[in-house]
Tab-separated table of C-alpha atoms in Angstrom:
chain	number	residue	atom	x	y	z
V	1	VAL	CA	33.574	-91.872	-35.370
V	2	LYS	CA	35.192	-92.208	-38.753
V	3	LYS	CA	31.725	-93.409	-40.171
V	4	HIS	CA	30.020	-90.316	-38.697
V	5	LYS	CA	32.709	-87.969	-40.246
V	6	ALA	CA	32.265	-89.561	-43.624
V	7	LYS	CA	28.412	-89.113	-43.424
V	8	HIS	CA	28.852	-85.548	-42.351
V	9	ALA	CA	31.324	-84.815	-45.188
V	10	ARG	CA	28.907	-86.337	-47.718
V	11	GLU	CA	26.177	-84.076	-46.512
V	12	LYS	CA	28.372	-81.027	-46.826
V	13	ILE	CA	29.320	-82.061	-50.313
V	14	LYS	CA	25.773	-82.553	-51.292
V	15	THR	CA	24.797	-79.088	-49.930
V	16	LEU	CA	27.738	-77.586	-51.848
V	17	CYS	CA	26.720	-79.197	-55.088
V	18	GLU	CA	23.124	-77.604	-54.772
V	19	HIS	CA	24.933	-74.227	-54.995
V	20	ILE	CA	27.698	-74.707	-57.532
V	21	SER	CA	28.396	-76.119	-60.970
V	22	ILE	CA	31.132	-78.700	-61.439
V	23	ALA	CA	33.143	-78.227	-64.514
V	24	GLU	CA	34.169	-81.207	-66.463
V	25	THR	CA	37.809	-81.749	-67.311
V	26	THR	CA	38.375	-82.311	-71.078
V	27	ALA	CA	41.222	-83.661	-73.088
V	28	THR	CA	42.068	-80.108	-74.047
V	29	SER	CA	42.856	-79.318	-70.297
V	30	VAL	CA	44.908	-82.558	-70.040
V	31	ALA	CA	46.952	-81.464	-73.156
V	32	TYR	CA	47.541	-78.013	-71.909
V	33	THR	CA	48.628	-79.278	-68.446
V	34	LEU	CA	51.095	-81.698	-70.154
V	35	LYS	CA	52.619	-78.852	-72.328
V	36	ASN	CA	53.029	-76.422	-69.462
V	37	LEU	CA	56.410	-77.488	-67.948
V	38	SER	CA	56.166	-74.924	-65.172
V	39	ILE	CA	53.310	-76.904	-63.581
V	40	HIS	CA	54.788	-79.368	-61.158
V	41	ASP	CA	51.499	-80.823	-59.917
V	42	PHE	CA	49.384	-82.465	-62.633
V	43	GLU	CA	46.085	-82.193	-60.602
V	44	ASP	CA	46.725	-78.535	-59.922
V	45	GLY	CA	47.301	-77.974	-63.734
V	46	LEU	CA	44.003	-79.856	-64.606
V	47	GLU	CA	42.122	-77.837	-62.173
V	48	TYR	CA	43.735	-74.539	-63.630
V	49	TYR	CA	43.005	-75.312	-67.179
V	50	THR	CA	39.512	-76.685	-66.458
V	51	ALA	CA	38.951	-73.291	-64.789
V	52	ILE	CA	40.223	-71.510	-67.809
V	53	GLU	CA	38.343	-73.527	-70.175
V	54	ASN	CA	35.037	-72.923	-68.336
V	55	LYS	CA	35.754	-69.206	-68.014
V	56	CYS	CA	35.916	-69.209	-64.232
V	57	GLN	CA	36.727	-65.896	-62.691
V	58	TYR	CA	38.564	-67.351	-59.601
V	59	ILE	CA	40.145	-70.537	-58.230
V	60	ILE	CA	39.219	-71.265	-54.656
V	61	THR	CA	41.573	-73.653	-52.781
V	62	GLU	CA	43.142	-73.916	-49.439
V	63	ASP	CA	46.520	-74.381	-51.204
V	64	VAL	CA	46.797	-71.046	-52.794
V	65	LYS	CA	50.624	-71.267	-53.136
V	66	ASP	CA	50.130	-74.444	-55.377
V	67	PHE	CA	48.802	-72.094	-58.087
V	68	TYR	CA	51.859	-69.967	-58.408
V	69	PHE	CA	51.431	-70.211	-62.259
V	70	SER	CA	47.884	-68.893	-62.357
V	71	GLU	CA	46.939	-65.990	-64.489
V	72	ILE	CA	43.431	-65.715	-62.814
V	73	PRO	CA	42.936	-64.832	-59.181
V	74	VAL	CA	43.364	-67.611	-56.551
V	75	PHE	CA	41.821	-67.253	-53.052
V	76	ASN	CA	41.435	-69.523	-50.109
V	77	SER	CA	37.779	-69.759	-49.009
V	78	LYS	CA	37.980	-67.212	-46.284
V	79	ASP	CA	39.664	-64.614	-48.552
V	80	PHE	CA	37.088	-65.368	-51.284
V	81	PHE	CA	34.321	-64.782	-49.008
V	82	GLU	CA	35.657	-61.580	-47.517
V	83	LYS	CA	36.761	-60.075	-50.825
V	84	CYS	CA	34.245	-61.218	-53.335
V	85	VAL	CA	31.079	-62.359	-51.613
V	86	LEU	CA	30.843	-59.499	-48.993
V	87	ILE	CA	31.741	-56.860	-51.546
V	88	LYS	CA	28.971	-57.941	-53.978
V	89	ASP	CA	26.396	-58.507	-51.199
V	90	LYS	CA	26.409	-55.743	-48.639
V	91	ARG	CA	23.540	-57.598	-46.756
V	92	LEU	CA	25.816	-60.225	-45.370
C-alpha cells in the first residue's frame, strides 16, 4: 500500500510540475530569513522570501496561519482556486 501511495504521489507531483514553475531559493532569501526575527519557522521564511524575490503574487499553502508575517496574500488551495482561478476564468 505504501509503495502504491508513493507512486501515486510522484505522478501527482510530475503533473503539477508540468503546469507550474519552481522558484529557486537564493542566498539572499536565506539572509532575509535569518534577519527577520518575527519568523519562527525557517522553512516558512525561505518560502516567503523566495516568493518575494521571484515576484509571486500569492503563497499557496495548507498552513496559512504559518505565514502570519506575510505581506503578500496567502491562500489554502481551495480558497486560491475559488477566489483567484474561478474569478479569472468564468468558464470553470
